[in-house]
Structures are given as C-alpha cells and as structure tokens.
XYZ file of C-alpha atoms in Angstrom:
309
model
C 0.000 0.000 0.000
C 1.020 3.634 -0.983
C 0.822 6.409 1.887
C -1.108 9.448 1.342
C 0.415 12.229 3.295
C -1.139 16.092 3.617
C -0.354 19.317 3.662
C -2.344 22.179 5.644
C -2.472 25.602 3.156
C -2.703 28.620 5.450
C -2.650 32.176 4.604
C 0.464 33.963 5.813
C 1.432 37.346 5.523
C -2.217 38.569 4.856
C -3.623 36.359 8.006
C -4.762 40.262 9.576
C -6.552 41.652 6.657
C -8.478 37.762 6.631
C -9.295 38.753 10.366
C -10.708 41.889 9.932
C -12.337 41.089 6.366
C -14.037 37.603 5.968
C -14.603 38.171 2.513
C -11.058 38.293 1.878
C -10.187 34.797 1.980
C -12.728 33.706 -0.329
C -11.006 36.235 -2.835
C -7.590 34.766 -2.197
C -8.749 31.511 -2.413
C -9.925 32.397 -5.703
C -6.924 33.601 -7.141
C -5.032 30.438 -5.705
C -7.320 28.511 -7.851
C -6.773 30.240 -10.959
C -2.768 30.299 -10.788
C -2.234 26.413 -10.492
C -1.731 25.916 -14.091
C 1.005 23.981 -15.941
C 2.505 26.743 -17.937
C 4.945 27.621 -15.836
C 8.023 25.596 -13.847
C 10.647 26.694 -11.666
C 14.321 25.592 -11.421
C 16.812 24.733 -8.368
C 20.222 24.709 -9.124
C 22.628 22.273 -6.560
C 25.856 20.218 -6.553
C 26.235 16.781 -5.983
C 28.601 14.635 -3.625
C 31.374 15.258 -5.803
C 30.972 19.139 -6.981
C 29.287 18.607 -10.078
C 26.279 21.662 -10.555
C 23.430 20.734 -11.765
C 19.692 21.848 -12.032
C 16.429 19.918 -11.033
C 12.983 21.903 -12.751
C 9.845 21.004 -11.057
C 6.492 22.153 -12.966
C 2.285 20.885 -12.309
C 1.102 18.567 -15.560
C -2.086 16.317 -15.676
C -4.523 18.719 -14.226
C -8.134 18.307 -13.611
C -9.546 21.411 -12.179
C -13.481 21.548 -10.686
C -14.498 25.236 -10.306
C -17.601 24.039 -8.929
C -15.979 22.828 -5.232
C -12.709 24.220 -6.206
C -10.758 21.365 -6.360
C -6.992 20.938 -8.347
C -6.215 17.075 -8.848
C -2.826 16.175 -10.711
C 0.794 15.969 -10.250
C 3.803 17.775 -9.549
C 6.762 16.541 -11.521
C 10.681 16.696 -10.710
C 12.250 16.749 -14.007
C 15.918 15.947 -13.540
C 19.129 14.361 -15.104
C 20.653 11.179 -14.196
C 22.026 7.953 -14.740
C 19.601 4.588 -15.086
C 20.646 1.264 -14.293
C 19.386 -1.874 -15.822
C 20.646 -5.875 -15.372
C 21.750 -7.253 -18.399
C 21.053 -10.623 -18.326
C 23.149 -11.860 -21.282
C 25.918 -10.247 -20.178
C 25.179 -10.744 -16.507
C 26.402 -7.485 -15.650
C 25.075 -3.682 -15.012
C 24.379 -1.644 -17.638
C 24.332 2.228 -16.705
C 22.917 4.894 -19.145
C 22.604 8.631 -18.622
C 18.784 10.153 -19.736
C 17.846 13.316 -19.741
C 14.534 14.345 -18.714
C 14.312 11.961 -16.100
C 11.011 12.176 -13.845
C 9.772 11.765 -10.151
C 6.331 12.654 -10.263
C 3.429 12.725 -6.827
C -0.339 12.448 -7.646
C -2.402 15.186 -5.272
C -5.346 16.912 -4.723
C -5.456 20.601 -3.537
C -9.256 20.610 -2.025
C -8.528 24.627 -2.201
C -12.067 25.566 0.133
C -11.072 23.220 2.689
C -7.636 24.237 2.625
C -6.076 20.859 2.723
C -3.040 19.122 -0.156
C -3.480 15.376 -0.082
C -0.764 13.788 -1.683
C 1.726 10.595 -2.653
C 5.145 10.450 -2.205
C 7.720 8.632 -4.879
C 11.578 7.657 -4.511
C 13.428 11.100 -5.409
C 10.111 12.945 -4.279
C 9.567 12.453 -0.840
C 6.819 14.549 1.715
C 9.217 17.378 2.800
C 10.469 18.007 -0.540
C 7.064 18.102 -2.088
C 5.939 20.559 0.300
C 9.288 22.878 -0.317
C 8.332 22.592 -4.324
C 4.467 23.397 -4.164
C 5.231 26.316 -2.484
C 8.022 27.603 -5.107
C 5.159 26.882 -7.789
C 3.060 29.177 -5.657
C 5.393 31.730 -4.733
C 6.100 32.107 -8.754
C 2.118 33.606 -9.203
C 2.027 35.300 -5.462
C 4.378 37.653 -3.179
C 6.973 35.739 -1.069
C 5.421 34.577 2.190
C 1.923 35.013 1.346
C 1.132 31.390 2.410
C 2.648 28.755 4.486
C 1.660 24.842 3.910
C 1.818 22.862 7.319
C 2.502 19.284 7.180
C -0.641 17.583 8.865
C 0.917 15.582 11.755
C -0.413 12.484 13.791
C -0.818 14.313 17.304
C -1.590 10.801 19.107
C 1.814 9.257 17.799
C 3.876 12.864 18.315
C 2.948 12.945 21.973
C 3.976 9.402 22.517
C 7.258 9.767 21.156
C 7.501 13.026 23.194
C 6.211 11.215 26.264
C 8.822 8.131 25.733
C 12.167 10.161 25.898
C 13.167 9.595 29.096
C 15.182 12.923 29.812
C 14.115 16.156 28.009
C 16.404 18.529 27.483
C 15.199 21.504 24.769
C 12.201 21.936 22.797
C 11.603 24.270 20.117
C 8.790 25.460 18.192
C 7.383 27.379 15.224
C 3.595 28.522 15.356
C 1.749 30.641 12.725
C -1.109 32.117 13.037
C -4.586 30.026 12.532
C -5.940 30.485 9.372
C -9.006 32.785 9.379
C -9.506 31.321 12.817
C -9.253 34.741 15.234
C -10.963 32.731 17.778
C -8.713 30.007 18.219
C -5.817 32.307 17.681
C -7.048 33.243 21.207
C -6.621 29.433 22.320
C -3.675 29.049 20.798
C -1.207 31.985 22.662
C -3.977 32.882 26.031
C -3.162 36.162 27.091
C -0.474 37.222 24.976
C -2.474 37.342 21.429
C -3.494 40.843 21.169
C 0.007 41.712 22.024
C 1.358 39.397 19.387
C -0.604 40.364 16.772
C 0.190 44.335 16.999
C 3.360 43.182 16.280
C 2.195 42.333 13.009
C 4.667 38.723 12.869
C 3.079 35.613 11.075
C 5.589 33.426 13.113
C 6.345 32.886 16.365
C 9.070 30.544 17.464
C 9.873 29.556 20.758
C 12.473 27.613 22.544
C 12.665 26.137 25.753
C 16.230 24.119 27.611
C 18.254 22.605 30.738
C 21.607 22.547 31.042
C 22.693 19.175 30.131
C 25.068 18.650 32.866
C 22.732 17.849 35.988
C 19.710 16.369 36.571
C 17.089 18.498 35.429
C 15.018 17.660 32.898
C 11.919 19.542 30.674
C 8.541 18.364 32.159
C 6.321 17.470 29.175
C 3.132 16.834 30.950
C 2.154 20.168 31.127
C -0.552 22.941 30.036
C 2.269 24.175 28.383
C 3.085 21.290 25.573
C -0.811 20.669 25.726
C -0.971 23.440 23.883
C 1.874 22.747 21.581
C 0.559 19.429 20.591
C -3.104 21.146 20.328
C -2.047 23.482 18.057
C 0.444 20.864 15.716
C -2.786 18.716 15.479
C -4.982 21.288 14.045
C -2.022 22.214 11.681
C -0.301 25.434 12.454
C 2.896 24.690 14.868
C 5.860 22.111 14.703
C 8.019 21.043 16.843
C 11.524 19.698 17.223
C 12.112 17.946 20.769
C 15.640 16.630 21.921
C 16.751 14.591 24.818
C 18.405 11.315 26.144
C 17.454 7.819 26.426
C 17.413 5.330 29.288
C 20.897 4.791 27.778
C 21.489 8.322 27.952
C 22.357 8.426 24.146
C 20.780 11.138 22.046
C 17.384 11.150 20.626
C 15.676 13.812 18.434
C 11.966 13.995 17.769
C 10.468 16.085 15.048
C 6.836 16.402 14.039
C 7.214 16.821 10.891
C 10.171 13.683 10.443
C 8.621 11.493 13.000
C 4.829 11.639 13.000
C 3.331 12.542 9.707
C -0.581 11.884 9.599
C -1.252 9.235 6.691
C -3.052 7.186 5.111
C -2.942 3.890 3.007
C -4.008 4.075 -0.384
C -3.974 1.217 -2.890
C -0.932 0.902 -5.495
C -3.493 1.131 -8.077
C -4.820 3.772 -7.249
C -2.083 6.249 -6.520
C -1.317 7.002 -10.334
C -4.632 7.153 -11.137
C -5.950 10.899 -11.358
C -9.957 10.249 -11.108
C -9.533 7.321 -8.717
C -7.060 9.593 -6.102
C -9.558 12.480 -6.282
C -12.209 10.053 -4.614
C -9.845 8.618 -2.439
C -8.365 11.889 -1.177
C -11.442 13.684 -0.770
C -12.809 10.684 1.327
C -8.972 11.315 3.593
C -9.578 14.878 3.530
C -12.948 14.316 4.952
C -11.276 11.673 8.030
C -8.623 14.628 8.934
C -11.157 17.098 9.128
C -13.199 15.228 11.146
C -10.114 13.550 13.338
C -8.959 17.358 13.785
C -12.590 18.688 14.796
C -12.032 16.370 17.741
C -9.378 18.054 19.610
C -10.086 20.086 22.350
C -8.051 22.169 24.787
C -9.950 21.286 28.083
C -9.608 24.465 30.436
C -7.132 21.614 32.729
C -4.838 21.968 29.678
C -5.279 18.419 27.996
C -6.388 17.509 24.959
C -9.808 15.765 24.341
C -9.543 13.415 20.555
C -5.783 13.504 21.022
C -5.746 9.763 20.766
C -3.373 7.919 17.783
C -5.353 8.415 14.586
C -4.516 5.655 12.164
C-alpha cells in the first residue's frame, strides 16, 4: 500500500486583513485557484557529492480542475538528469545509461475551500520536498510569504514519542497564526495574542532548555506542551524535541520527520488521477473530522488527542 500524506495551506502574511475582512479569503482563495496551471516551472540549481552543478525543474502537468468545489487534482513533476541502471542478463552485468529528462512525479489533490493538499510520495520525491516545491510553484504567481503549507501531523503518535524520551532537554517550536480562525488564535497563545498580533509577525518561534550537565530535565506533561501538541494537530505549529534515552544516548523527535498523519491508499490507485480524487477527498474528509475532535480542556489536555490511524 502507498501512503497518502497532507499538507495544511494557510494564509500567511495577509492572516490580519483575513481577520478583519471575511470576505477576503474567499477572494484569495480564488486567485489560488486560478494560478495552479502547468505553464509555468521553476528551477533549483545544486551540486552533488562530488561538486558537479546541476539543475532539477519542477512544474504541475495532468490537471483536472473543478471550479464548482474548487478542487486541483494532478501531479507535480521533478524533471531531472541522471544515470539509469538496468541488469543485463546476457551479459550478466550492469548496464548504466545517462537520460535526460528523467522524472519523479506525486499524484495530489489541492481541495482549495477546505484548505487541505493530499498527496503521494515517490523515490526522489519524498513529503518534505514536495511541500518545499508546491510552495516555489506558488510563490512564482504570489508575493513571497503570502502562504505557508503545514505538514498535517499524527498528534496521538507525536505525543507518545515526546512522552517516551526519558530525559528532556530543549524543545523548540514554530507557530503561525490560525488560518481565518481569530478565535482560536485566542486558544492558541492565552493572554499574549493581542500583544502578538500588533506586532504584526506571522511566526512565532519559541524555545525552551536545561543545562545538560545535571539532573534536570523539561517536564512534558504540562498545560504548556498541551498546547503545543493542540495546536500541531490542528495544523499550524511544529516542533523539534531533543533529549536522552534510558541509555542516555541522544534522541531527536520532530513532528514533521517522525509523525506525519497518513493514510494507506492502494498501489493502483495512486497514479490514477480520477480514482485519487475520490480517495483523497474521502482522507480529507477523516482529517477534518479527526482534527474537529481536539479540544483544549480548560485543565490543559487535549480531548480526541488519541493515535489516529
């Protein structure tokens, strides 16, 4: 079975003019629809291992747009360079060819109104990258910074992980401001909000340590990283925890790395355009709903936090 990971698409450095203006985000929306086309692509120069430069383009193809839910289904393609290897079985040896044009491609569906990228990984084309690319596509139609995708994590299986180091010694985070969501804004920083947002920042990172010599260690079961992990499973924060094992050796935790939500989708199904449209509305739906179940209790813990599969 493939995986289907997603993306959260938030808007960034117009989040205050969404606030005051509800009408705005429709209009933005709008426009977001309108630029995915596949006219355009964007390059990334880089240098391998051994110094060589070369350049990776990245573009959308296959598209199937639906104006009438405002839905983009198709692929984003890594269009690269490289050498193929293939078993010669006369010869019973490798035979190693360079192409051009060489392609990683991932099947996804932007559902644009619910604000959500569902989406398939490939070897050369993995969740992190894919994120890093959409956004360059984006970026190419839109100011720098005007939106910020979110990988959708598993909040059940982050905590655990969080909960299992047995020393914690720093923990640092990035928030951003909930998407046309004043309200939970509210939730998300308590007191401090208003005074945040005169500052007019669509970021704020945070970052908490003890001195590894000694015995002190980061509490995590706390009103404190209850909020953290509240606001990572609704999709705006991540968060990077480090510590030390019963063995004392180092261990790193990262949302993003560590606890991706997912789900299985058939082999068959993955390439398909029309067949992953169905399937990642229907996953769209189950995060939606599995994120409409947390709660931040006034206690500080989170009701629907459990592992989500």
């Amino acid at each position: 079975m493939a995986q289907m990971y997603f993306y959260k698409f938030n808007i960034n450095s117009d989040i205050y003019d969404v606030y005051r203006d509800a009408t705005l985000q429709e209009k933005v929306l709008n426009k977001v629809f309108e630029s995915i086309t596949s006219d355009f692509t964007c390059t990334q120069d880089y240098k391998e291992p051994d110094g060589l430069e070369k350049t990776v383009e990245y573009k959308f193809c296959d598209l199937e747009k639906d104006i009438s839910t405002l839905k983009v289904t198709g692929r984003l393609v890594k269009i690269f360079d490289g050498e193929t290897q293939t078993y010669n079985r006369i010869k019973d040896t490798v035979d190693i060819k360079y192409e051009e044009d060489k392609a990683a491609s991932a099947t996804f569906c932007f559902d644009i109104l619910n604000e959500e990228i569902a989406f398939i990984t490939r070897q050369g084309l993995r969740y992190l990258q894919f994120g890093k690319y959409f956004m360059d596509l984006l970026e190419m139609k839109f100011p720098e910074n005007s939106f910020k995708l979110v990988l959708e994590k598993n909040v059940g299986e982050l905590r655990s992980k969080v909960l299992g180091i047995n020393r914690i010694l720093k923990m640092s985070s990035e928030m951003i401001p909930p998407n046309a969501n004043e309200e939970e804004f509210g939730i998300l920083l308590g007191a401090s909000v208003d005074e945040f947002k005169e500052t007019k920042a669509t970021k704020y990172s945070q970052s908490i340590e003890v001195p590894v010599k000694g015995k002190n260690a980061i509490n995590p079961n706390t009103k404190f990283f209850e909020r953290l992990f509240f606001a990572i499973g609704r999709g705006y924060a991540t968060m990077t925890v480090e510590g030390r094992d019963k063995e004392n050796t180092k261990v790193i935790v990262n949302s993003d790395e560590d606890a991706p939500y997912k789900i299985p989708i058939p082999e068959k199904e993955k390439d398909s355009i029309t067949a992953f449209k169905e399937r990642a509305s229907l996953g769209i739906t189950k995060l939606i709903r599995d994120k409409s179940k947390l709660k931040l209790r006034e206690t500080g813990e989170i009701d629907g936090g459990e592992e989500k599969s």
